[in-house]
Amino acid sequence: MTYRRLRRSSFFLAALALAVSVPCAMCGSAAAQAQQVIDKLNEPWQRVQESNKTWKPILTAYLDMTKPPVDIGPEFDPGTIWPGMDKWSDWSAWAEKNAAMGKELVEQQSKLAFGMPYGDDKVDSNFKSRGLFVRITIDPSTNRVDCGYLAAIRAINAYAAADMWRLGAAGKFDDAFKVGLAHLRLLRQLCDQQLVEEKNFAMRTLGDALAIHRDFFQAYLEKIPAETFQRLGTKDYPYLRPADGERLRRIELPEGDRVVAEAVLRQCFDDSSQASPTMFAQVFAGMQSDKAPLERFGAVKRWSQLAALHGSLESSLTKLENVYDDWWRRWRTRQFDVMLTVPTDLSRLNPIRYAAVILAVRDLQDSFAFRRRLIAELDGTAIAAGLCGYKRGFGIWPDDLEKLYTGYFPKKFDFDPYDKEYGRFIFKNLGGTKRPIDTVWGRLFISSPVLYSRGGDFSDDGFRSHDATGASGDLILWPALRELARSGGASE
């Protein structure tokens, strides 16, 4: 038994660990093979009662929603929705007309899991006809995972942003936060889905939604009561904590793709556990050329040749297990531990002998990056709420974050996940001195306190520029720069 299986604590992943030992010969039709994978992925959800899952009521409410003012595709940014935008009246009217979705979000927010089942045959026909499913295809001609239901979540994200701003414009701040917080909790539930595509989408989207909340703080700073900000900072945002086990358990490593990768590999070896040139050419050339069809001819020849040099099925599955063991240890390790400087097991695989493993596996490096940014966004939003609460209560900004500990936000939230010394966010009260910041919205000037993370270069760059993705320069969490740009580009 591996280190990862000995140490994991989440009952969801414990159930998954017991389920992933697929028999050595996955026999039968492609449909039967896919069904075995689906059954493995769904086993953890069987431990959660249907009444404690939110996927069905949330997606049912989505089916009743009217068409939004614009098409909402993968590139649509809910952060572009605000009362000063073109066609705001259309967005406001749409949000009001679909208020039933807000009520459903509030009603479902305290349930244990989103729990979307895997397999398009696991959902009712009304969901299937709208593409609201996770379809897993295991077939030599097509190996694919399609998380079609995420289109509904994108529409719900747009609704939540529009409705918060609609209610805020009407001065109904408690109602606005009620919808906004329930939406955040839905996304936090979604972070516990098992596939990389789902988890990365949820972590990225939750970080984006938290940034919208800070825009809302900025826009209505002088109208939202101090006690509302105080409650947000001490209770509501801490409820979502992604890095420890408070009300919601910690976000786990996405391991569902491991089950899919194992099934893909098993298609391609013969009864003696050796790579089949024919199957290698069909399966892996198809996967490699999926997004570049013109490469298929050369890929077929290459993969047919690689089969003669490839490791056995047993050794390939061992390498697959080692890759996930390595990622699991890294996921649980402190963020700047020396272990994380060592090359991953995936990067060290022999590109000839284990080419199929390399292609079948989804690299999880993006998952680590999304989780780090989410921690910064959540912690920073709780602190921003505390800052605003202090300002509203005392009429001035604090000169030190320590004055806000406990009463305005929990001290442990003053943690910069981009600091190699595991230290605090950087906070500076500019005392009215105007400072420029370069952003994607142009050069802005601030004179109020600034709260920021060191960002992806892990150094303090003096908040000269802002990288909202956290990938490179400083990640400025307060003031809310996007809202400042909308209102004229200056803060006081």
Short mmCIF file of C-alpha atoms in Angstrom, two decimals:
data_model
loop_
_atom_site.label_atom_id
_atom_site.label_comp_id
_atom_site.label_asym_id
_atom_site.label_seq_id
_atom_site.Cartn_x
_atom_site.Cartn_y
_atom_site.Cartn_z
CA MET A 1 0.00 0.00 0.00
CA THR A 2 1.39 3.40 -0.99
CA TYR A 3 2.25 6.35 1.25
CA ARG A 4 -0.57 8.34 -0.31
CA ARG A 5 -3.18 5.72 0.52
CA LEU A 6 -1.88 5.30 4.05
CA ARG A 7 -2.01 8.99 4.84
CA ARG A 8 -5.05 10.45 3.06
CA SER A 9 -7.82 11.51 5.43
CA SER A 10 -10.75 12.73 3.32
CA PHE A 11 -13.42 10.06 3.27
CA PHE A 12 -14.16 10.97 -0.35
CA LEU A 13 -10.63 10.22 -1.47
CA ALA A 14 -10.35 7.26 0.86
CA ALA A 15 -13.30 5.76 -0.97
CA LEU A 16 -11.70 6.61 -4.30
CA ALA A 17 -8.43 4.98 -3.23
CA LEU A 18 -10.27 1.73 -2.53
CA ALA A 19 -12.01 1.96 -5.87
CA VAL A 20 -9.21 2.57 -8.33
CA SER A 21 -7.80 -0.97 -8.44
CA VAL A 22 -9.35 -1.93 -11.76
CA PRO A 23 -8.85 -5.62 -12.65
CA CYS A 24 -5.81 -6.19 -14.87
CA ALA A 25 -7.90 -7.19 -17.85
CA MET A 26 -10.59 -4.61 -18.48
CA CYS A 27 -12.51 -6.83 -20.80
CA GLY A 28 -15.62 -6.37 -22.88
CA SER A 29 -16.82 -3.55 -25.06
CA ALA A 30 -15.64 0.05 -24.93
CA ALA A 31 -18.98 0.96 -23.35
CA ALA A 32 -18.41 -1.61 -20.61
CA GLN A 33 -14.93 -0.24 -19.95
CA ALA A 34 -16.30 3.30 -19.70
CA GLN A 35 -18.97 2.09 -17.30
CA GLN A 36 -16.34 0.59 -15.02
CA VAL A 37 -14.55 3.95 -14.89
CA ILE A 38 -17.80 5.78 -14.18
CA ASP A 39 -18.67 3.36 -11.38
CA LYS A 40 -15.26 3.94 -9.77
CA LEU A 41 -15.66 7.71 -9.93
CA ASN A 42 -19.20 7.64 -8.55
CA GLU A 43 -18.46 5.36 -5.61
CA PRO A 44 -17.44 8.20 -3.23
CA TRP A 45 -20.69 10.08 -3.92
CA GLN A 46 -22.70 7.03 -2.88
CA ARG A 47 -21.67 7.80 0.70
CA VAL A 48 -23.52 11.12 0.55
CA GLN A 49 -27.31 11.15 0.72
CA GLU A 50 -29.05 12.70 -2.27
CA SER A 51 -30.73 15.18 0.06
CA ASN A 52 -27.25 16.48 0.96
CA LYS A 53 -26.19 17.11 -2.64
CA THR A 54 -26.87 20.36 -4.48
CA TRP A 55 -26.32 19.49 -8.13
CA LYS A 56 -29.87 18.47 -8.99
CA PRO A 57 -31.79 21.40 -7.40
CA ILE A 58 -29.25 23.93 -8.67
CA LEU A 59 -29.32 22.62 -12.24
CA THR A 60 -33.12 22.30 -12.10
CA ALA A 61 -33.29 25.99 -11.21
CA TYR A 62 -30.90 26.72 -14.08
CA LEU A 63 -33.26 25.00 -16.54
CA ASP A 64 -35.94 27.50 -15.54
CA MET A 65 -33.73 30.54 -16.16
CA THR A 66 -34.36 32.81 -19.11
CA LYS A 67 -31.72 33.54 -21.72
CA PRO A 68 -29.09 36.06 -20.54
CA PRO A 69 -28.52 39.35 -22.40
CA VAL A 70 -25.45 37.89 -24.16
CA ASP A 71 -24.16 34.41 -24.84
CA ILE A 72 -22.05 33.21 -21.91
CA GLY A 73 -19.17 31.11 -23.18
CA PRO A 74 -15.89 29.97 -21.60
CA GLU A 75 -14.28 33.38 -22.17
CA PHE A 76 -17.07 35.45 -20.62
CA ASP A 77 -15.95 37.37 -17.53
CA PRO A 78 -18.67 38.07 -14.91
CA GLY A 79 -16.38 40.80 -13.60
CA THR A 80 -17.41 42.93 -16.58
CA ILE A 81 -20.96 43.12 -15.23
CA TRP A 82 -21.60 46.30 -13.20
CA PRO A 83 -24.17 49.13 -13.06
CA GLY A 84 -22.15 51.47 -15.29
CA MET A 85 -21.77 49.06 -18.19
CA ASP A 86 -23.53 49.26 -21.53
CA LYS A 87 -26.88 47.46 -21.41
CA TRP A 88 -26.83 47.34 -17.62
CA SER A 89 -30.61 47.68 -17.61
CA ASP A 90 -30.84 44.41 -19.55
CA TRP A 91 -28.61 42.61 -17.05
CA SER A 92 -30.47 44.06 -14.09
CA ALA A 93 -33.85 43.04 -15.55
CA TRP A 94 -32.53 39.55 -16.30
CA ALA A 95 -31.24 39.11 -12.75
CA GLU A 96 -34.52 40.29 -11.27
CA LYS A 97 -36.55 38.01 -13.53
CA ASN A 98 -34.45 35.03 -12.42
CA ALA A 99 -34.50 35.74 -8.68
CA ALA A 100 -35.61 32.14 -8.14
CA MET A 101 -32.02 31.10 -8.80
CA GLY A 102 -30.85 33.30 -5.93
CA LYS A 103 -33.39 31.70 -3.62
CA GLU A 104 -32.19 28.24 -4.66
CA LEU A 105 -28.56 29.16 -4.05
CA VAL A 106 -29.40 30.34 -0.54
CA GLU A 107 -31.43 27.22 0.19
CA GLN A 108 -28.69 24.83 -0.98
CA GLN A 109 -25.62 26.56 0.45
CA SER A 110 -25.24 24.50 3.64
CA LYS A 111 -25.40 21.07 2.03
CA LEU A 112 -22.40 18.79 2.10
CA ALA A 113 -21.48 18.43 -1.57
CA PHE A 114 -22.29 19.43 -5.11
CA GLY A 115 -22.03 15.73 -5.97
CA MET A 116 -22.50 15.89 -9.74
CA PRO A 117 -22.52 12.23 -10.87
CA TYR A 118 -20.21 10.97 -13.59
CA GLY A 119 -21.75 9.49 -16.73
CA ASP A 120 -24.43 11.03 -18.94
CA ASP A 121 -26.70 8.09 -18.11
CA LYS A 122 -26.73 9.18 -14.46
CA VAL A 123 -28.82 12.29 -15.13
CA ASP A 124 -32.46 12.70 -16.16
CA SER A 125 -33.37 13.31 -19.80
CA ASN A 126 -34.17 16.98 -19.16
CA PHE A 127 -30.56 17.53 -18.05
CA LYS A 128 -29.11 15.33 -20.77
CA SER A 129 -30.95 17.18 -23.53
CA ARG A 130 -29.32 20.43 -22.38
CA GLY A 131 -25.84 18.92 -22.10
CA LEU A 132 -25.80 19.06 -18.29
CA PHE A 133 -23.71 15.99 -17.55
CA VAL A 134 -20.18 14.61 -17.29
CA ARG A 135 -19.69 12.27 -20.24
CA ILE A 136 -16.71 9.92 -20.04
CA THR A 137 -15.83 8.08 -23.24
CA ILE A 138 -13.32 5.25 -23.12
CA ASP A 139 -12.92 4.00 -26.66
CA PRO A 140 -9.89 3.38 -28.90
CA SER A 141 -11.20 5.94 -31.36
CA THR A 142 -12.21 8.52 -28.74
CA ASN A 143 -11.01 8.89 -25.17
CA ARG A 144 -12.59 12.02 -23.77
CA VAL A 145 -14.08 13.67 -20.72
CA ASP A 146 -16.79 16.28 -21.34
CA CYS A 147 -17.94 18.33 -18.33
CA GLY A 148 -20.86 19.91 -20.15
CA TYR A 149 -22.65 21.05 -16.98
CA LEU A 150 -19.99 23.72 -16.44
CA ALA A 151 -21.85 25.83 -19.01
CA ALA A 152 -24.68 26.12 -16.49
CA ILE A 153 -22.27 27.19 -13.74
CA ARG A 154 -20.94 29.94 -16.01
CA ALA A 155 -24.47 31.29 -16.42
CA ILE A 156 -25.04 31.10 -12.65
CA ASN A 157 -21.78 33.01 -12.11
CA ALA A 158 -23.07 35.79 -14.36
CA TYR A 159 -26.42 35.78 -12.57
CA ALA A 160 -24.80 36.08 -9.12
CA ALA A 161 -22.69 39.05 -10.22
CA ALA A 162 -25.65 40.81 -11.86
CA ASP A 163 -27.96 40.21 -8.92
CA MET A 164 -25.45 41.44 -6.35
CA TRP A 165 -25.03 44.68 -8.26
CA ARG A 166 -28.79 44.99 -8.84
CA LEU A 167 -29.52 44.63 -5.14
CA GLY A 168 -26.62 46.89 -4.19
CA ALA A 169 -27.87 49.63 -6.49
CA ALA A 170 -31.19 49.42 -4.64
CA GLY A 171 -29.46 49.69 -1.26
CA LYS A 172 -30.37 46.09 -0.33
CA PHE A 173 -26.90 45.13 0.85
CA ASP A 174 -27.90 42.27 3.14
CA ASP A 175 -29.83 40.67 0.29
CA ALA A 176 -26.93 41.23 -2.08
CA PHE A 177 -24.45 39.49 0.22
CA LYS A 178 -26.94 36.71 0.92
CA VAL A 179 -26.95 35.82 -2.79
CA GLY A 180 -23.23 36.49 -3.24
CA LEU A 181 -22.14 34.34 -0.31
CA ALA A 182 -24.46 31.49 -1.31
CA HIS A 183 -22.89 31.60 -4.77
CA LEU A 184 -19.39 31.41 -3.25
CA ARG A 185 -20.44 28.36 -1.25
CA LEU A 186 -21.73 26.66 -4.38
CA LEU A 187 -18.33 27.18 -6.01
CA ARG A 188 -16.61 25.89 -2.87
CA GLN A 189 -18.72 22.73 -3.11
CA LEU A 190 -17.69 22.43 -6.74
CA CYS A 191 -14.04 22.49 -5.67
CA ASP A 192 -14.58 18.99 -4.25
CA GLN A 193 -15.42 17.41 -7.61
CA GLN A 194 -12.83 14.86 -8.68
CA LEU A 195 -11.74 15.73 -12.22
CA VAL A 196 -9.03 18.26 -13.00
CA GLU A 197 -11.26 20.21 -15.39
CA GLU A 198 -13.94 20.63 -12.73
CA LYS A 199 -11.61 21.46 -9.87
CA ASN A 200 -9.48 23.94 -11.81
CA PHE A 201 -12.62 25.64 -13.13
CA ALA A 202 -14.06 25.89 -9.61
CA MET A 203 -10.90 27.24 -7.99
CA ARG A 204 -10.32 29.81 -10.72
CA THR A 205 -13.97 30.88 -10.77
CA LEU A 206 -14.15 31.17 -6.98
CA GLY A 207 -11.10 33.43 -6.99
CA ASP A 208 -12.70 35.60 -9.68
CA ALA A 209 -15.98 35.80 -7.72
CA LEU A 210 -14.15 36.96 -4.59
CA ALA A 211 -12.59 39.78 -6.62
CA ILE A 212 -16.11 40.87 -7.61
CA HIS A 213 -17.03 41.05 -3.92
CA ARG A 214 -14.12 43.45 -3.33
CA ASP A 215 -15.34 45.58 -6.26
CA PHE A 216 -18.67 45.69 -4.48
CA PHE A 217 -16.97 46.81 -1.24
CA GLN A 218 -15.24 49.61 -3.11
CA ALA A 219 -18.39 50.81 -4.85
CA TYR A 220 -20.54 50.93 -1.71
CA LEU A 221 -17.91 51.56 0.96
CA GLU A 222 -19.73 54.58 2.36
CA LYS A 223 -23.13 52.86 2.39
CA ILE A 224 -22.56 49.35 3.71
CA PRO A 225 -22.83 49.35 7.54
CA ALA A 226 -19.73 48.68 9.62
CA GLU A 227 -21.33 45.67 11.30
CA THR A 228 -22.00 44.08 7.89
CA PHE A 229 -18.33 44.36 6.94
CA GLN A 230 -17.37 43.03 10.36
CA ARG A 231 -19.60 39.98 9.99
CA LEU A 232 -18.24 39.30 6.51
CA GLY A 233 -14.64 39.41 7.70
CA THR A 234 -15.04 37.38 10.88
CA LYS A 235 -17.68 34.81 9.90
CA ASP A 236 -18.88 34.66 6.30
CA TYR A 237 -15.64 34.53 4.31
CA PRO A 238 -13.77 32.37 6.85
CA TYR A 239 -16.52 29.77 6.32
CA LEU A 240 -15.02 29.13 2.87
CA ARG A 241 -11.46 28.51 4.04
CA PRO A 242 -9.71 26.34 1.39
CA ALA A 243 -6.51 25.49 3.23
CA ASP A 244 -7.56 24.00 6.57
CA GLY A 245 -10.42 22.10 8.14
CA GLU A 246 -12.80 24.65 9.60
CA ARG A 247 -16.41 24.39 8.44
CA LEU A 248 -15.55 22.94 5.03
CA ARG A 249 -12.81 20.36 4.65
CA ARG A 250 -9.68 21.28 2.76
CA ILE A 251 -9.57 21.14 -1.01
CA GLU A 252 -8.14 17.80 -2.09
CA LEU A 253 -5.91 16.86 -5.00
CA PRO A 254 -7.93 16.05 -8.14
CA GLU A 255 -7.45 12.31 -8.63
CA GLY A 256 -10.39 11.29 -10.79
CA ASP A 257 -8.31 11.63 -13.95
CA ARG A 258 -6.06 8.88 -12.63
CA VAL A 259 -8.91 6.39 -13.01
CA VAL A 260 -9.51 7.59 -16.58
CA ALA A 261 -5.79 7.43 -17.43
CA GLU A 262 -5.56 3.87 -16.14
CA ALA A 263 -8.48 2.79 -18.33
CA VAL A 264 -6.89 4.47 -21.38
CA LEU A 265 -3.63 2.62 -20.78
CA ARG A 266 -5.33 -0.75 -20.35
CA GLN A 267 -6.81 -0.53 -23.85
CA CYS A 268 -3.38 -0.58 -25.43
CA PHE A 269 -1.67 -3.71 -24.14
CA ASP A 270 -2.14 -7.32 -25.21
CA ASP A 271 -2.77 -10.39 -23.06
CA SER A 272 0.94 -10.73 -22.35
CA SER A 273 1.03 -7.17 -20.96
CA GLN A 274 3.04 -5.83 -23.90
CA ALA A 275 2.22 -2.71 -25.87
CA SER A 276 0.16 -3.31 -29.00
CA PRO A 277 1.49 -1.35 -32.02
CA THR A 278 -1.98 -1.22 -33.54
CA MET A 279 -3.67 0.05 -30.38
CA PHE A 280 -0.86 2.48 -29.57
CA ALA A 281 -1.20 3.98 -33.02
CA GLN A 282 -4.98 4.24 -32.79
CA VAL A 283 -5.35 5.49 -29.23
CA PHE A 284 -2.37 7.75 -28.63
CA ALA A 285 -2.04 9.15 -32.14
CA GLY A 286 -5.70 10.12 -31.85
CA MET A 287 -5.15 11.79 -28.49
CA GLN A 288 -2.02 13.61 -29.67
CA SER A 289 -3.60 14.90 -32.88
CA ASP A 290 -7.00 15.70 -31.37
CA LYS A 291 -6.34 19.44 -31.62
CA ALA A 292 -4.00 19.22 -34.60
CA PRO A 293 -5.51 16.80 -37.18
CA LEU A 294 -2.73 17.41 -39.70
CA GLU A 295 -0.26 15.76 -37.33
CA ARG A 296 -2.15 12.48 -37.26
CA PHE A 297 -0.28 10.68 -40.04
CA GLY A 298 3.12 11.23 -38.47
CA ALA A 299 1.75 10.47 -35.02
CA VAL A 300 0.36 7.09 -36.13
CA LYS A 301 3.77 6.01 -37.38
CA ARG A 302 5.58 7.29 -34.30
CA TRP A 303 3.28 5.59 -31.80
CA SER A 304 3.39 2.32 -33.69
CA GLN A 305 7.19 2.39 -33.39
CA LEU A 306 7.09 3.43 -29.72
CA ALA A 307 5.07 0.33 -28.86
CA ALA A 308 8.13 -1.87 -29.47
CA LEU A 309 10.14 0.16 -26.94
CA HIS A 310 7.47 0.86 -24.35
CA GLY A 311 7.36 -0.60 -20.84
CA SER A 312 4.87 -3.30 -19.91
CA LEU A 313 1.37 -2.65 -18.63
CA GLU A 314 2.41 -3.47 -15.05
CA SER A 315 5.39 -1.11 -15.12
CA SER A 316 3.29 1.62 -16.79
CA LEU A 317 0.60 1.38 -14.10
CA THR A 318 3.30 1.51 -11.42
CA LYS A 319 4.66 4.70 -12.97
CA LEU A 320 1.14 6.14 -13.09
CA GLU A 321 0.70 5.35 -9.39
CA ASN A 322 4.08 6.92 -8.59
CA VAL A 323 3.16 10.11 -10.44
CA TYR A 324 0.01 10.53 -8.35
CA ASP A 325 1.78 9.57 -5.12
CA ASP A 326 4.30 12.30 -5.83
CA TRP A 327 1.62 14.89 -6.55
CA TRP A 328 -0.34 13.88 -3.46
CA ARG A 329 2.69 14.39 -1.20
CA ARG A 330 3.40 17.75 -2.82
CA TRP A 331 -0.25 18.83 -2.40
CA ARG A 332 -0.06 18.16 1.33
CA THR A 333 3.41 19.66 1.80
CA ARG A 334 3.96 23.26 2.91
CA GLN A 335 4.08 25.46 -0.15
CA PHE A 336 7.79 26.28 -0.14
CA ASP A 337 9.17 23.06 1.29
CA VAL A 338 12.48 22.01 -0.28
CA MET A 339 10.74 18.88 -1.57
CA LEU A 340 8.83 21.02 -4.07
CA THR A 341 12.08 22.06 -5.74
CA VAL A 342 12.74 18.45 -6.75
CA PRO A 343 11.55 17.55 -10.29
CA THR A 344 8.18 15.80 -10.32
CA ASP A 345 7.91 12.09 -11.03
CA LEU A 346 6.03 12.99 -14.22
CA SER A 347 8.88 15.16 -15.49
CA ARG A 348 11.38 12.37 -14.78
CA LEU A 349 9.58 9.67 -16.76
CA ASN A 350 11.52 8.23 -19.68
CA PRO A 351 9.85 9.88 -22.71
CA ILE A 352 10.27 6.74 -24.81
CA ARG A 353 9.69 3.89 -22.39
CA TYR A 354 6.70 5.61 -20.74
CA ALA A 355 5.43 7.88 -23.50
CA ALA A 356 1.89 6.56 -23.12
CA VAL A 357 1.81 7.42 -19.40
CA ILE A 358 3.03 10.94 -20.12
CA LEU A 359 0.30 11.50 -22.72
CA ALA A 360 -2.49 9.86 -20.71
CA VAL A 361 -1.86 11.87 -17.54
CA ARG A 362 -3.18 15.39 -16.93
CA ASP A 363 -0.40 17.57 -15.52
CA LEU A 364 -1.59 19.06 -12.22
CA GLN A 365 0.77 22.02 -12.01
CA ASP A 366 -2.07 24.39 -12.91
CA SER A 367 -4.08 23.00 -9.99
CA PHE A 368 -1.33 24.02 -7.57
CA ALA A 369 -1.27 27.52 -9.06
CA PHE A 370 -5.05 27.94 -8.93
CA ARG A 371 -5.15 26.81 -5.30
CA ARG A 372 -2.43 29.28 -4.29
CA ARG A 373 -4.20 32.17 -5.98
CA LEU A 374 -7.53 31.15 -4.39
CA ILE A 375 -5.99 31.22 -0.91
CA ALA A 376 -4.70 34.74 -1.58
CA GLU A 377 -8.07 35.90 -2.94
CA LEU A 378 -10.04 34.48 -0.02
CA ASP A 379 -7.69 35.66 2.71
CA GLY A 380 -7.40 39.07 1.06
CA THR A 381 -11.17 39.44 0.75
CA ALA A 382 -11.69 38.67 4.45
CA ILE A 383 -9.03 41.26 5.34
CA ALA A 384 -10.51 43.80 2.91
CA ALA A 385 -13.89 43.39 4.62
CA GLY A 386 -12.18 43.98 7.96
CA LEU A 387 -10.44 47.10 6.65
CA CYS A 388 -13.73 48.50 5.38
CA GLY A 389 -15.45 47.67 8.67
CA TYR A 390 -12.77 49.55 10.61
CA LYS A 391 -13.00 52.53 8.26
CA ARG A 392 -16.78 52.64 8.57
CA GLY A 393 -16.65 52.26 12.36
CA PHE A 394 -13.87 54.75 13.16
CA GLY A 395 -13.90 57.03 10.14
CA ILE A 396 -10.20 56.44 9.42
CA TRP A 397 -8.11 53.65 7.95
CA PRO A 398 -5.96 51.60 10.37
CA ASP A 399 -2.20 52.03 10.29
CA ASP A 400 -1.56 48.38 11.13
CA LEU A 401 -3.47 45.20 10.39
CA GLU A 402 -2.87 43.93 13.92
CA LYS A 403 -5.54 46.34 15.11
CA LEU A 404 -8.06 44.30 13.13
CA TYR A 405 -7.14 40.83 14.36
CA THR A 406 -10.03 38.88 15.86
CA GLY A 407 -12.50 41.78 15.90
CA TYR A 408 -12.52 42.31 12.12
CA PHE A 409 -10.97 39.16 10.66
CA PRO A 410 -9.16 36.07 12.04
CA LYS A 411 -5.43 36.63 12.49
CA LYS A 412 -4.53 33.46 10.55
CA PHE A 413 -6.01 35.01 7.41
CA ASP A 414 -3.12 37.46 7.36
CA PHE A 415 -1.06 34.94 5.41
CA ASP A 416 0.53 35.49 2.01
CA PRO A 417 0.68 32.17 0.12
CA TYR A 418 3.28 33.73 -2.21
CA ASP A 419 5.73 34.52 0.60
CA LYS A 420 8.58 32.01 0.83
CA GLU A 421 9.03 32.92 4.49
CA TYR A 422 5.38 32.07 5.26
CA GLY A 423 4.77 35.63 6.35
CA ARG A 424 1.95 38.12 6.15
CA PHE A 425 0.47 40.11 3.34
CA ILE A 426 2.07 43.51 2.80
CA PHE A 427 -0.02 46.37 4.14
CA LYS A 428 0.82 50.05 3.82
CA ASN A 429 -1.21 53.07 4.85
CA LEU A 430 -0.18 55.69 2.32
CA GLY A 431 -1.51 58.50 4.50
CA GLY A 432 -2.79 60.50 1.55
CA THR A 433 0.39 60.21 -0.52
CA LYS A 434 -0.63 59.46 -4.08
CA ARG A 435 1.03 56.42 -5.69
CA PRO A 436 0.66 55.15 -9.28
CA ILE A 437 -0.14 51.53 -10.15
CA ASP A 438 0.00 50.08 -13.65
CA THR A 439 -2.91 47.76 -14.43
CA VAL A 440 -4.70 46.24 -17.41
CA TRP A 441 -7.20 49.09 -16.97
CA GLY A 442 -4.48 51.73 -17.32
CA ARG A 443 -2.44 53.66 -14.78
CA LEU A 444 -4.34 54.28 -11.55
CA PHE A 445 -3.47 56.43 -8.53
CA ILE A 446 -4.18 55.48 -4.93
CA SER A 447 -3.66 57.29 -1.65
CA SER A 448 -5.61 54.97 0.63
CA PRO A 449 -4.13 51.89 2.34
CA VAL A 450 -2.91 49.14 0.03
CA LEU A 451 -2.99 45.42 0.79
CA TYR A 452 -1.13 43.11 -1.54
CA SER A 453 0.49 39.73 -2.04
CA ARG A 454 3.95 39.21 -3.48
CA GLY A 455 2.54 37.31 -6.44
CA GLY A 456 4.10 34.68 -8.66
CA ASP A 457 7.62 36.11 -8.62
CA PHE A 458 7.52 35.70 -4.81
CA SER A 459 9.02 39.14 -4.17
CA ASP A 460 7.79 42.54 -3.04
CA ASP A 461 7.79 44.73 -6.13
CA GLY A 462 6.45 47.75 -4.29
CA PHE A 463 2.93 47.47 -5.80
CA ARG A 464 4.07 49.30 -8.92
CA SER A 465 1.90 47.03 -11.03
CA HIS A 466 -0.93 44.56 -10.51
CA ASP A 467 -1.28 41.03 -11.90
CA ALA A 468 -4.81 39.80 -11.21
CA THR A 469 -3.84 36.20 -12.05
CA GLY A 470 -1.10 36.06 -9.42
CA ALA A 471 1.23 34.61 -12.05
CA SER A 472 3.99 37.21 -11.93
CA GLY A 473 4.01 40.61 -10.19
CA ASP A 474 2.20 41.81 -7.08
CA LEU A 475 -1.42 40.79 -6.57
CA ILE A 476 -3.19 43.84 -5.13
CA LEU A 477 -6.15 42.87 -3.01
CA TRP A 478 -7.17 46.30 -1.71
CA PRO A 479 -8.20 48.77 -2.95
CA ALA A 480 -10.28 47.09 -5.66
CA LEU A 481 -8.48 48.42 -8.72
CA ARG A 482 -11.05 47.40 -11.31
CA GLU A 483 -13.75 49.37 -9.52
CA LEU A 484 -11.38 52.31 -9.06
CA ALA A 485 -10.76 52.34 -12.81
CA ARG A 486 -14.50 52.43 -13.43
CA SER A 487 -15.03 55.31 -11.03
CA GLY A 488 -12.22 57.53 -12.25
CA GLY A 489 -8.99 55.83 -11.26
CA ALA A 490 -8.23 57.27 -7.83
CA SER A 491 -8.80 56.33 -4.20
CA GLU A 492 -8.74 58.30 -0.98
#
